[in-house]
mmCIF file with all atom_site columns, C-alpha atoms and ligand atoms in Angstrom:
data_model
loop_
_atom_site.group_PDB
_atom_site.id
_atom_site.type_symbol
_atom_site.label_atom_id
_atom_site.label_alt_id
_atom_site.label_comp_id
_atom_site.label_asym_id
_atom_site.label_entity_id
_atom_site.label_seq_id
_atom_site.pdbx_PDB_ins_code
_atom_site.Cartn_x
_atom_site.Cartn_y
_atom_site.Cartn_z
_atom_site.occupancy
_atom_site.B_iso_or_equiv
_atom_site.pdbx_formal_charge
_atom_site.auth_seq_id
_atom_site.auth_comp_id
_atom_site.auth_asym_id
_atom_site.auth_atom_id
_atom_site.pdbx_PDB_model_num
ATOM   1   C CA . MET A 1 1   ? 258.374 21.013  190.364 1.00 98.00 ? 1   MET A CA 1
ATOM   2   C CA . LYS A 1 2   ? 261.794 22.501  189.788 1.00 98.00 ? 2   LYS A CA 1
ATOM   3   C CA . ILE A 1 3   ? 264.347 22.081  192.549 1.00 98.00 ? 3   ILE A CA 1
ATOM   4   C CA . PHE A 1 4   ? 266.788 24.859  193.374 1.00 98.00 ? 4   PHE A CA 1
ATOM   5   C CA . ILE A 1 5   ? 269.408 24.745  196.086 1.00 98.00 ? 5   ILE A CA 1
ATOM   6   C CA . ASP A 1 6   ? 269.407 27.609  198.592 1.00 98.00 ? 6   ASP A CA 1
ATOM   7   C CA . THR A 1 7   ? 273.108 28.083  199.295 1.00 98.00 ? 7   THR A CA 1
ATOM   8   C CA . ALA A 1 8   ? 276.260 29.898  198.251 1.00 97.00 ? 8   ALA A CA 1
ATOM   9   C CA . ASN A 1 9   ? 278.463 26.928  199.117 1.00 97.00 ? 9   ASN A CA 1
ATOM   10  C CA . ILE A 1 10  ? 280.198 25.766  195.945 1.00 97.00 ? 10  ILE A CA 1
ATOM   11  C CA . GLU A 1 11  ? 280.920 22.218  197.153 1.00 98.00 ? 11  GLU A CA 1
ATOM   12  C CA . SER A 1 12  ? 277.254 21.677  198.127 1.00 98.00 ? 12  SER A CA 1
ATOM   13  C CA . ILE A 1 13  ? 276.138 22.979  194.733 1.00 98.00 ? 13  ILE A CA 1
ATOM   14  C CA . LYS A 1 14  ? 278.583 20.663  192.931 1.00 98.00 ? 14  LYS A CA 1
ATOM   15  C CA . GLU A 1 15  ? 277.383 17.656  194.900 1.00 98.00 ? 15  GLU A CA 1
ATOM   16  C CA . ILE A 1 16  ? 273.661 18.257  194.429 1.00 98.00 ? 16  ILE A CA 1
ATOM   17  C CA . ASN A 1 17  ? 274.225 19.063  190.754 1.00 98.00 ? 17  ASN A CA 1
ATOM   18  C CA . SER A 1 18  ? 275.901 15.660  190.390 1.00 98.00 ? 18  SER A CA 1
ATOM   19  C CA . TRP A 1 19  ? 272.643 13.998  191.527 1.00 98.00 ? 19  TRP A CA 1
ATOM   20  C CA . GLY A 1 20  ? 271.009 15.127  188.267 1.00 98.00 ? 20  GLY A CA 1
ATOM   21  C CA . ILE A 1 21  ? 268.073 16.840  189.986 1.00 98.00 ? 21  ILE A CA 1
ATOM   22  C CA . LEU A 1 22  ? 269.208 20.470  190.214 1.00 98.00 ? 22  LEU A CA 1
ATOM   23  C CA . ASP A 1 23  ? 267.418 23.187  188.219 1.00 98.00 ? 23  ASP A CA 1
ATOM   24  C CA . GLY A 1 24  ? 268.831 26.366  189.746 1.00 98.00 ? 24  GLY A CA 1
ATOM   25  C CA . VAL A 1 25  ? 270.359 28.170  192.724 1.00 98.00 ? 25  VAL A CA 1
ATOM   26  C CA . THR A 1 26  ? 269.281 30.936  195.077 1.00 98.00 ? 26  THR A CA 1
ATOM   27  C CA . THR A 1 27  ? 271.635 32.943  197.248 1.00 97.00 ? 27  THR A CA 1
ATOM   28  C CA . ASN A 1 28  ? 271.088 35.795  199.677 1.00 95.00 ? 28  ASN A CA 1
ATOM   29  C CA . PRO A 1 29  ? 273.457 38.178  201.506 1.00 96.00 ? 29  PRO A CA 1
ATOM   30  C CA . SER A 1 30  ? 273.433 35.972  204.650 1.00 95.00 ? 30  SER A CA 1
ATOM   31  C CA . LEU A 1 31  ? 274.394 32.853  202.657 1.00 96.00 ? 31  LEU A CA 1
ATOM   32  C CA . ILE A 1 32  ? 277.125 34.771  200.789 1.00 96.00 ? 32  ILE A CA 1
ATOM   33  C CA . ALA A 1 33  ? 278.521 36.167  204.070 1.00 95.00 ? 33  ALA A CA 1
ATOM   34  C CA . LYS A 1 34  ? 278.684 32.638  205.510 1.00 95.00 ? 34  LYS A CA 1
ATOM   35  C CA . GLU A 1 35  ? 281.018 31.566  202.682 1.00 95.00 ? 35  GLU A CA 1
ATOM   36  C CA . GLY A 1 36  ? 283.356 34.579  203.055 1.00 92.00 ? 36  GLY A CA 1
ATOM   37  C CA . ILE A 1 37  ? 283.285 35.185  199.290 1.00 92.00 ? 37  ILE A CA 1
ATOM   38  C CA . ASP A 1 38  ? 282.146 38.225  197.302 1.00 94.00 ? 38  ASP A CA 1
ATOM   39  C CA . LEU A 1 39  ? 278.840 38.044  195.458 1.00 96.00 ? 39  LEU A CA 1
ATOM   40  C CA . ARG A 1 40  ? 280.219 38.502  191.927 1.00 95.00 ? 40  ARG A CA 1
ATOM   41  C CA . THR A 1 41  ? 282.883 35.794  192.309 1.00 96.00 ? 41  THR A CA 1
ATOM   42  C CA . CYS A 1 42  ? 280.364 33.472  193.911 1.00 96.00 ? 42  CYS A CA 1
ATOM   43  C CA . VAL A 1 43  ? 277.627 33.729  191.268 1.00 96.00 ? 43  VAL A CA 1
ATOM   44  C CA . LYS A 1 44  ? 280.201 33.552  188.462 1.00 97.00 ? 44  LYS A CA 1
ATOM   45  C CA . ARG A 1 45  ? 281.498 30.249  189.881 1.00 97.00 ? 45  ARG A CA 1
ATOM   46  C CA . ILE A 1 46  ? 277.947 28.939  190.302 1.00 97.00 ? 46  ILE A CA 1
ATOM   47  C CA . SER A 1 47  ? 277.149 29.821  186.685 1.00 97.00 ? 47  SER A CA 1
ATOM   48  C CA . GLU A 1 48  ? 280.073 27.616  185.582 1.00 97.00 ? 48  GLU A CA 1
ATOM   49  C CA . ILE A 1 49  ? 278.527 24.649  187.441 1.00 97.00 ? 49  ILE A CA 1
ATOM   50  C CA . VAL A 1 50  ? 274.734 24.922  187.083 1.00 98.00 ? 50  VAL A CA 1
ATOM   51  C CA . ASP A 1 51  ? 272.808 25.412  183.861 1.00 96.00 ? 51  ASP A CA 1
ATOM   52  C CA . GLY A 1 52  ? 269.726 27.162  185.251 1.00 98.00 ? 52  GLY A CA 1
ATOM   53  C CA . PRO A 1 53  ? 268.521 30.321  186.995 1.00 98.00 ? 53  PRO A CA 1
ATOM   54  C CA . ILE A 1 54  ? 270.788 31.774  189.700 1.00 98.00 ? 54  ILE A CA 1
ATOM   55  C CA . SER A 1 55  ? 269.486 34.453  192.081 1.00 98.00 ? 55  SER A CA 1
ATOM   56  C CA . ALA A 1 56  ? 271.881 37.173  193.222 1.00 98.00 ? 56  ALA A CA 1
ATOM   57  C CA . GLU A 1 57  ? 270.519 39.727  195.685 1.00 97.00 ? 57  GLU A CA 1
ATOM   58  C CA . ALA A 1 58  ? 270.947 43.486  195.350 1.00 98.00 ? 58  ALA A CA 1
ATOM   59  C CA . ILE A 1 59  ? 271.601 45.412  198.568 1.00 97.00 ? 59  ILE A CA 1
ATOM   60  C CA . SER A 1 60  ? 270.520 48.923  197.483 1.00 97.00 ? 60  SER A CA 1
ATOM   61  C CA . MET A 1 61  ? 267.303 50.134  199.062 1.00 97.00 ? 61  MET A CA 1
ATOM   62  C CA . ASP A 1 62  ? 266.425 52.743  196.419 1.00 98.00 ? 62  ASP A CA 1
ATOM   63  C CA . ALA A 1 63  ? 265.059 52.003  192.938 1.00 98.00 ? 63  ALA A CA 1
ATOM   64  C CA . GLU A 1 64  ? 267.961 53.687  191.142 1.00 98.00 ? 64  GLU A CA 1
ATOM   65  C CA . GLY A 1 65  ? 270.550 51.645  193.047 1.00 98.00 ? 65  GLY A CA 1
ATOM   66  C CA . MET A 1 66  ? 268.575 48.421  192.552 1.00 98.00 ? 66  MET A CA 1
ATOM   67  C CA . VAL A 1 67  ? 268.425 49.012  188.803 1.00 98.00 ? 67  VAL A CA 1
ATOM   68  C CA . ARG A 1 68  ? 272.155 49.765  188.655 1.00 98.00 ? 68  ARG A CA 1
ATOM   69  C CA . GLU A 1 69  ? 273.050 46.679  190.693 1.00 98.00 ? 69  GLU A CA 1
ATOM   70  C CA . GLY A 1 70  ? 270.584 44.571  188.738 1.00 98.00 ? 70  GLY A CA 1
ATOM   71  C CA . ARG A 1 71  ? 272.164 45.533  185.411 1.00 98.00 ? 71  ARG A CA 1
ATOM   72  C CA . GLU A 1 72  ? 275.655 44.808  186.761 1.00 98.00 ? 72  GLU A CA 1
ATOM   73  C CA . LEU A 1 73  ? 274.648 41.405  188.146 1.00 98.00 ? 73  LEU A CA 1
ATOM   74  C CA . ALA A 1 74  ? 272.791 40.399  184.986 1.00 98.00 ? 74  ALA A CA 1
ATOM   75  C CA . GLU A 1 75  ? 275.932 41.126  182.960 1.00 97.00 ? 75  GLU A CA 1
ATOM   76  C CA . ILE A 1 76  ? 277.865 38.389  184.785 1.00 97.00 ? 76  ILE A CA 1
ATOM   77  C CA . HIS A 1 77  ? 275.893 35.586  183.109 1.00 97.00 ? 77  HIS A CA 1
ATOM   78  C CA . ASP A 1 78  ? 272.649 35.129  181.158 1.00 97.00 ? 78  ASP A CA 1
ATOM   79  C CA . ASN A 1 79  ? 271.271 32.797  183.872 1.00 98.00 ? 79  ASN A CA 1
ATOM   80  C CA . ILE A 1 80  ? 271.520 35.382  186.639 1.00 98.00 ? 80  ILE A CA 1
ATOM   81  C CA . ASN A 1 81  ? 268.346 36.975  187.975 1.00 98.00 ? 81  ASN A CA 1
ATOM   82  C CA . VAL A 1 82  ? 268.231 39.832  190.457 1.00 98.00 ? 82  VAL A CA 1
ATOM   83  C CA . LYS A 1 83  ? 266.739 39.284  193.877 1.00 98.00 ? 83  LYS A CA 1
ATOM   84  C CA . LEU A 1 84  ? 265.065 42.385  195.288 1.00 98.00 ? 84  LEU A CA 1
ATOM   85  C CA . PRO A 1 85  ? 263.486 42.705  198.758 1.00 98.00 ? 85  PRO A CA 1
ATOM   86  C CA . MET A 1 86  ? 259.764 43.518  198.570 1.00 98.00 ? 86  MET A CA 1
ATOM   87  C CA . CYS A 1 87  ? 259.149 47.291  198.920 1.00 98.00 ? 87  CYS A CA 1
ATOM   88  C CA . VAL A 1 88  ? 257.885 50.184  196.767 1.00 98.00 ? 88  VAL A CA 1
ATOM   89  C CA . ASP A 1 89  ? 261.335 50.901  195.334 1.00 98.00 ? 89  ASP A CA 1
ATOM   90  C CA . ALA A 1 90  ? 261.721 47.223  194.419 1.00 98.00 ? 90  ALA A CA 1
ATOM   91  C CA . LEU A 1 91  ? 258.428 47.358  192.496 1.00 98.00 ? 91  LEU A CA 1
ATOM   92  C CA . LYS A 1 92  ? 259.655 50.399  190.556 1.00 98.00 ? 92  LYS A CA 1
ATOM   93  C CA . ALA A 1 93  ? 263.009 48.727  189.860 1.00 98.00 ? 93  ALA A CA 1
ATOM   94  C CA . THR A 1 94  ? 261.282 45.489  188.814 1.00 98.00 ? 94  THR A CA 1
ATOM   95  C CA . LYS A 1 95  ? 259.252 47.337  186.185 1.00 98.00 ? 95  LYS A CA 1
ATOM   96  C CA . ILE A 1 96  ? 262.395 48.914  184.717 1.00 98.00 ? 96  ILE A CA 1
ATOM   97  C CA . LEU A 1 97  ? 264.553 45.763  184.864 1.00 98.00 ? 97  LEU A CA 1
ATOM   98  C CA . SER A 1 98  ? 261.853 43.450  183.487 1.00 98.00 ? 98  SER A CA 1
ATOM   99  C CA . ASN A 1 99  ? 261.262 45.848  180.578 1.00 98.00 ? 99  ASN A CA 1
ATOM   100 C CA . GLU A 1 100 ? 264.982 45.478  179.807 1.00 98.00 ? 100 GLU A CA 1
ATOM   101 C CA . GLY A 1 101 ? 264.659 41.691  179.868 1.00 98.00 ? 101 GLY A CA 1
ATOM   102 C CA . ILE A 1 102 ? 266.403 41.316  183.238 1.00 98.00 ? 102 ILE A CA 1
ATOM   103 C CA . GLU A 1 103 ? 264.604 38.814  185.463 1.00 98.00 ? 103 GLU A CA 1
ATOM   104 C CA . VAL A 1 104 ? 263.689 39.777  189.026 1.00 98.00 ? 104 VAL A CA 1
ATOM   105 C CA . ASN A 1 105 ? 263.090 37.430  191.950 1.00 98.00 ? 105 ASN A CA 1
ATOM   106 C CA . MET A 1 106 ? 261.043 39.401  194.491 1.00 98.00 ? 106 MET A CA 1
ATOM   107 C CA . THR A 1 107 ? 262.089 38.100  197.867 1.00 98.00 ? 107 THR A CA 1
ATOM   108 C CA . LEU A 1 108 ? 260.898 38.398  201.481 1.00 98.00 ? 108 LEU A CA 1
ATOM   109 C CA . ILE A 1 109 ? 257.286 37.778  200.421 1.00 98.00 ? 109 ILE A CA 1
ATOM   110 C CA . PHE A 1 110 ? 255.061 37.225  203.459 1.00 98.00 ? 110 PHE A CA 1
ATOM   111 C CA . SER A 1 111 ? 251.576 37.997  202.108 1.00 98.00 ? 111 SER A CA 1
ATOM   112 C CA . PRO A 1 112 ? 249.551 37.229  198.969 1.00 98.00 ? 112 PRO A CA 1
ATOM   113 C CA . HIS A 1 113 ? 249.128 40.983  198.365 1.00 98.00 ? 113 HIS A CA 1
ATOM   114 C CA . GLN A 1 114 ? 252.893 41.412  198.103 1.00 98.00 ? 114 GLN A CA 1
ATOM   115 C CA . ALA A 1 115 ? 253.072 38.545  195.605 1.00 98.00 ? 115 ALA A CA 1
ATOM   116 C CA . LEU A 1 116 ? 250.264 40.045  193.503 1.00 98.00 ? 116 LEU A CA 1
ATOM   117 C CA . LEU A 1 117 ? 252.031 43.421  193.324 1.00 98.00 ? 117 LEU A CA 1
ATOM   118 C CA . ALA A 1 118 ? 255.350 41.793  192.421 1.00 98.00 ? 118 ALA A CA 1
ATOM   119 C CA . ALA A 1 119 ? 253.695 39.830  189.596 1.00 98.00 ? 119 ALA A CA 1
ATOM   120 C CA . LYS A 1 120 ? 252.016 42.974  188.280 1.00 98.00 ? 120 LYS A CA 1
ATOM   121 C CA . ALA A 1 121 ? 255.348 44.833  188.277 1.00 98.00 ? 121 ALA A CA 1
ATOM   122 C CA . GLY A 1 122 ? 256.780 42.066  186.086 1.00 98.00 ? 122 GLY A CA 1
ATOM   123 C CA . ALA A 1 123 ? 258.745 39.892  188.519 1.00 98.00 ? 123 ALA A CA 1
ATOM   124 C CA . ALA A 1 124 ? 259.813 36.606  186.934 1.00 98.00 ? 124 ALA A CA 1
ATOM   125 C CA . PHE A 1 125 ? 259.788 34.930  190.386 1.00 98.00 ? 125 PHE A CA 1
ATOM   126 C CA . VAL A 1 126 ? 258.327 35.568  193.836 1.00 98.00 ? 126 VAL A CA 1
ATOM   127 C CA . SER A 1 127 ? 259.836 33.978  196.946 1.00 98.00 ? 127 SER A CA 1
ATOM   128 C CA . PRO A 1 128 ? 257.348 33.414  199.791 1.00 98.00 ? 128 PRO A CA 1
ATOM   129 C CA . PHE A 1 129 ? 259.178 32.522  203.045 1.00 98.00 ? 129 PHE A CA 1
ATOM   130 C CA . VAL A 1 130 ? 257.436 29.510  204.542 1.00 98.00 ? 130 VAL A CA 1
ATOM   131 C CA . GLY A 1 131 ? 259.746 28.723  207.485 1.00 98.00 ? 131 GLY A CA 1
ATOM   132 C CA . ARG A 1 132 ? 259.943 32.271  208.777 1.00 98.00 ? 132 ARG A CA 1
ATOM   133 C CA . LEU A 1 133 ? 256.127 32.394  208.936 1.00 98.00 ? 133 LEU A CA 1
ATOM   134 C CA . ASP A 1 134 ? 256.105 29.130  210.897 1.00 98.00 ? 134 ASP A CA 1
ATOM   135 C CA . ASP A 1 135 ? 258.669 30.764  213.220 1.00 98.00 ? 135 ASP A CA 1
ATOM   136 C CA . ILE A 1 136 ? 256.120 33.388  214.291 1.00 98.00 ? 136 ILE A CA 1
ATOM   137 C CA . GLY A 1 137 ? 253.252 30.959  214.811 1.00 98.00 ? 137 GLY A CA 1
ATOM   138 C CA . HIS A 1 138 ? 251.639 31.061  211.357 1.00 98.00 ? 138 HIS A CA 1
ATOM   139 C CA . TYR A 1 139 ? 251.121 28.084  209.079 1.00 98.00 ? 139 TYR A CA 1
ATOM   140 C CA . GLY A 1 140 ? 253.545 29.155  206.339 1.00 98.00 ? 140 GLY A CA 1
ATOM   141 C CA . ALA A 1 141 ? 252.272 26.723  203.707 1.00 98.00 ? 141 ALA A CA 1
ATOM   142 C CA . ASN A 1 142 ? 248.926 28.603  203.584 1.00 98.00 ? 142 ASN A CA 1
ATOM   143 C CA . LEU A 1 143 ? 250.749 31.464  201.894 1.00 98.00 ? 143 LEU A CA 1
ATOM   144 C CA . LEU A 1 144 ? 251.804 29.150  199.065 1.00 98.00 ? 144 LEU A CA 1
ATOM   145 C CA . THR A 1 145 ? 248.184 28.041  198.536 1.00 98.00 ? 145 THR A CA 1
ATOM   146 C CA . GLU A 1 146 ? 246.946 31.655  198.493 1.00 98.00 ? 146 GLU A CA 1
ATOM   147 C CA . ILE A 1 147 ? 249.572 32.839  196.001 1.00 98.00 ? 147 ILE A CA 1
ATOM   148 C CA . MET A 1 148 ? 249.044 29.848  193.695 1.00 98.00 ? 148 MET A CA 1
ATOM   149 C CA . ALA A 1 149 ? 245.273 30.507  193.682 1.00 98.00 ? 149 ALA A CA 1
ATOM   150 C CA . ILE A 1 150 ? 245.785 34.167  192.704 1.00 98.00 ? 150 ILE A CA 1
ATOM   151 C CA . PHE A 1 151 ? 248.377 33.435  190.007 1.00 98.00 ? 151 PHE A CA 1
ATOM   152 C CA . ASN A 1 152 ? 246.216 30.644  188.535 1.00 98.00 ? 152 ASN A CA 1
ATOM   153 C CA . ASN A 1 153 ? 243.077 32.837  188.585 1.00 98.00 ? 153 ASN A CA 1
ATOM   154 C CA . TYR A 1 154 ? 244.728 35.458  186.402 1.00 97.00 ? 154 TYR A CA 1
ATOM   155 C CA . GLY A 1 155 ? 247.302 33.404  184.513 1.00 97.00 ? 155 GLY A CA 1
ATOM   156 C CA . TYR A 1 156 ? 250.377 35.288  185.731 1.00 97.00 ? 156 TYR A CA 1
ATOM   157 C CA . ASP A 1 157 ? 253.623 33.928  184.299 1.00 96.00 ? 157 ASP A CA 1
ATOM   158 C CA . THR A 1 158 ? 255.484 34.770  187.509 1.00 98.00 ? 158 THR A CA 1
ATOM   159 C CA . GLU A 1 159 ? 256.937 31.579  188.997 1.00 98.00 ? 159 GLU A CA 1
ATOM   160 C CA . VAL A 1 160 ? 256.465 30.835  192.680 1.00 98.00 ? 160 VAL A CA 1
ATOM   161 C CA . ILE A 1 161 ? 259.599 29.780  194.565 1.00 98.00 ? 161 ILE A CA 1
ATOM   162 C CA . ALA A 1 162 ? 258.782 28.237  197.934 1.00 98.00 ? 162 ALA A CA 1
ATOM   163 C CA . ALA A 1 163 ? 261.631 29.611  200.088 1.00 98.00 ? 163 ALA A CA 1
ATOM   164 C CA . SER A 1 164 ? 262.756 29.447  203.701 1.00 98.00 ? 164 SER A CA 1
ATOM   165 C CA . ILE A 1 165 ? 262.320 25.679  203.516 1.00 98.00 ? 165 ILE A CA 1
ATOM   166 C CA . ARG A 1 166 ? 263.315 24.030  206.786 1.00 98.00 ? 166 ARG A CA 1
ATOM   167 C CA . HIS A 1 167 ? 262.371 20.352  206.361 1.00 98.00 ? 167 HIS A CA 1
ATOM   168 C CA . PRO A 1 168 ? 261.079 17.846  203.761 1.00 98.00 ? 168 PRO A CA 1
ATOM   169 C CA . VAL A 1 169 ? 257.419 18.433  204.713 1.00 98.00 ? 169 VAL A CA 1
ATOM   170 C CA . HIS A 1 170 ? 257.755 22.019  203.455 1.00 98.00 ? 170 HIS A CA 1
ATOM   171 C CA . VAL A 1 171 ? 258.885 20.615  200.088 1.00 98.00 ? 171 VAL A CA 1
ATOM   172 C CA . PHE A 1 172 ? 255.909 18.269  199.970 1.00 98.00 ? 172 PHE A CA 1
ATOM   173 C CA . GLU A 1 173 ? 253.570 21.173  200.832 1.00 98.00 ? 173 GLU A CA 1
ATOM   174 C CA . ALA A 1 174 ? 255.045 23.278  198.022 1.00 98.00 ? 174 ALA A CA 1
ATOM   175 C CA . ALA A 1 175 ? 254.643 20.454  195.494 1.00 98.00 ? 175 ALA A CA 1
ATOM   176 C CA . ALA A 1 176 ? 251.117 19.618  196.685 1.00 98.00 ? 176 ALA A CA 1
ATOM   177 C CA . VAL A 1 177 ? 249.823 23.113  195.867 1.00 98.00 ? 177 VAL A CA 1
ATOM   178 C CA . GLY A 1 178 ? 251.696 23.284  192.543 1.00 98.00 ? 178 GLY A CA 1
ATOM   179 C CA . CYS A 1 179 ? 254.531 25.708  193.324 1.00 98.00 ? 179 CYS A CA 1
ATOM   180 C CA . ASP A 1 180 ? 256.798 26.031  190.299 1.00 98.00 ? 180 ASP A CA 1
ATOM   181 C CA . ILE A 1 181 ? 259.979 25.781  192.338 1.00 98.00 ? 181 ILE A CA 1
ATOM   182 C CA . ALA A 1 182 ? 261.190 24.963  195.843 1.00 98.00 ? 182 ALA A CA 1
ATOM   183 C CA . THR A 1 183 ? 264.567 26.331  196.875 1.00 98.00 ? 183 THR A CA 1
ATOM   184 C CA . ILE A 1 184 ? 265.949 23.874  199.364 1.00 98.00 ? 184 ILE A CA 1
ATOM   185 C CA . PRO A 1 185 ? 268.959 23.937  201.725 1.00 98.00 ? 185 PRO A CA 1
ATOM   186 C CA . TYR A 1 186 ? 271.592 21.205  201.331 1.00 98.00 ? 186 TYR A CA 1
ATOM   187 C CA . ASP A 1 187 ? 270.731 19.369  204.573 1.00 98.00 ? 187 ASP A CA 1
ATOM   188 C CA . VAL A 1 188 ? 267.024 19.204  203.670 1.00 98.00 ? 188 VAL A CA 1
ATOM   189 C CA . LEU A 1 189 ? 267.878 17.775  200.222 1.00 98.00 ? 189 LEU A CA 1
ATOM   190 C CA . LYS A 1 190 ? 269.922 15.060  201.957 1.00 98.00 ? 190 LYS A CA 1
ATOM   191 C CA . LYS A 1 191 ? 266.993 14.280  204.273 1.00 97.00 ? 191 LYS A CA 1
ATOM   192 C CA . MET A 1 192 ? 264.663 13.949  201.266 1.00 98.00 ? 192 MET A CA 1
ATOM   193 C CA . VAL A 1 193 ? 266.717 11.029  199.935 1.00 97.00 ? 193 VAL A CA 1
ATOM   194 C CA . SER A 1 194 ? 266.672 8.809   202.967 1.00 94.00 ? 194 SER A CA 1
ATOM   195 C CA . HIS A 1 195 ? 264.047 6.649   204.629 1.00 96.00 ? 195 HIS A CA 1
ATOM   196 C CA . PRO A 1 196 ? 264.796 4.124   207.393 1.00 96.00 ? 196 PRO A CA 1
ATOM   197 C CA . LYS A 1 197 ? 262.735 1.452   205.581 1.00 97.00 ? 197 LYS A CA 1
ATOM   198 C CA . THR A 1 198 ? 264.852 1.971   202.448 1.00 97.00 ? 198 THR A CA 1
ATOM   199 C CA . ASP A 1 199 ? 268.062 1.510   204.469 1.00 96.00 ? 199 ASP A CA 1
ATOM   200 C CA . GLU A 1 200 ? 266.592 -1.564  206.161 1.00 97.00 ? 200 GLU A CA 1
ATOM   201 C CA . GLY A 1 201 ? 265.491 -2.975  202.781 1.00 98.00 ? 201 GLY A CA 1
ATOM   202 C CA . ILE A 1 202 ? 268.931 -2.483  201.205 1.00 97.00 ? 202 ILE A CA 1
ATOM   203 C CA . GLU A 1 203 ? 270.581 -4.180  204.176 1.00 97.00 ? 203 GLU A CA 1
ATOM   204 C CA . ARG A 1 204 ? 268.209 -7.170  203.962 1.00 97.00 ? 204 ARG A CA 1
ATOM   205 C CA . PHE A 1 205 ? 268.638 -7.590  200.165 1.00 97.00 ? 205 PHE A CA 1
ATOM   206 C CA . LEU A 1 206 ? 272.436 -7.497  200.502 1.00 97.00 ? 206 LEU A CA 1
ATOM   207 C CA . ALA A 1 207 ? 272.403 -9.966  203.411 1.00 97.00 ? 207 ALA A CA 1
ATOM   208 C CA . ASP A 1 208 ? 270.096 -12.369 201.510 1.00 96.00 ? 208 ASP A CA 1
ATOM   209 C CA . HIS A 1 209 ? 272.273 -12.103 198.408 1.00 96.00 ? 209 HIS A CA 1
ATOM   210 C CA . LYS A 1 210 ? 275.391 -12.869 200.463 1.00 94.00 ? 210 LYS A CA 1
ATOM   211 C CA . ARG A 1 211 ? 273.706 -15.897 202.086 1.00 93.00 ? 211 ARG A CA 1
ATOM   212 C CA . SER A 1 212 ? 272.445 -17.287 198.766 1.00 92.00 ? 212 SER A CA 1
ATOM   213 C CA . THR A 1 213 ? 275.844 -16.964 197.005 1.00 90.00 ? 213 THR A CA 1
ATOM   214 C CA . LYS A 1 214 ? 277.569 -18.820 199.901 1.00 82.00 ? 214 LYS A CA 1
ATOM   215 C CA . LYS A 1 215 ? 275.597 -22.031 199.264 1.00 68.00 ? 215 LYS A CA 1
HETATM 216 O O1 . LIG B 2 .   ? 267.001 32.428  200.452 1.00 77.65 ? 1   LIG B O1 1
HETATM 217 C C1 . LIG B 2 .   ? 265.914 32.890  201.183 1.00 77.65 ? 1   LIG B C1 1
HETATM 218 C C2 . LIG B 2 .   ? 265.370 31.918  202.204 1.00 77.65 ? 1   LIG B C2 1
HETATM 219 O O2 . LIG B 2 .   ? 265.274 30.648  201.651 1.00 77.65 ? 1   LIG B O2 1
HETATM 220 C C3 . LIG B 2 .   ? 266.011 31.983  203.558 1.00 77.65 ? 1   LIG B C3 1
HETATM 221 O O3 . LIG B 2 .   ? 265.649 30.919  204.402 1.00 77.65 ? 1   LIG B O3 1
HETATM 222 O O4 . LIG B 2 .   ? 265.944 29.625  206.489 1.00 77.65 ? 1   LIG B O4 1
HETATM 223 O O5 . LIG B 2 .   ? 266.939 31.929  206.319 1.00 77.65 ? 1   LIG B O5 1
HETATM 224 O O6 . LIG B 2 .   ? 264.478 31.621  206.512 1.00 77.65 ? 1   LIG B O6 1
HETATM 225 P P1 . LIG B 2 .   ? 265.757 31.025  206.013 1.00 77.65 ? 1   LIG B P1 1
#
């Protein structure tokens, strides 16, 4: 499974990239706003750090505007794909952009039907939001299973990005059903590394080593 980081924070991206496990980056208008940086500058800087897909979200709500924004964003760097929020205009824009070779990441996916339509329109990625479904009392991971079953049944090339990841169990759930990608916040990536038994083991090995070299 490919691992993307879900952030617009340059320092976090640099750090996770240095771990040697990073395959791409997703941003959204909320993450960009948090950094107090404009979208173009932000994705340009990310493209200088990470060699992999980078999602930049359009804010137009009509197909014409989405296509215009999509073309402008794609010009910044070859690795940039255009995130569009699921709606009829986004489907129309996806068809046009994908025919031009511009990749679309259809975001705010909350049902398998939405994912199916996005794949048919030519989206390169779909982003089902696991955590936000959990928030309203659903079991978000079910959506990943349903989308994977549909895409496997018909051999769609569209890659599934498990998004709105809130904790390491979400990452495990995404990997268990074969999602192509999980886009993971910085703090969840940090949590994935640690285990109390690992820390305890390191401490014991170091203590034993110290004792044995004293003799
Ligand atoms: O980037 C989209 C998604 O991952 C947002 O996550 O935590 O705001 O639901 P969250």
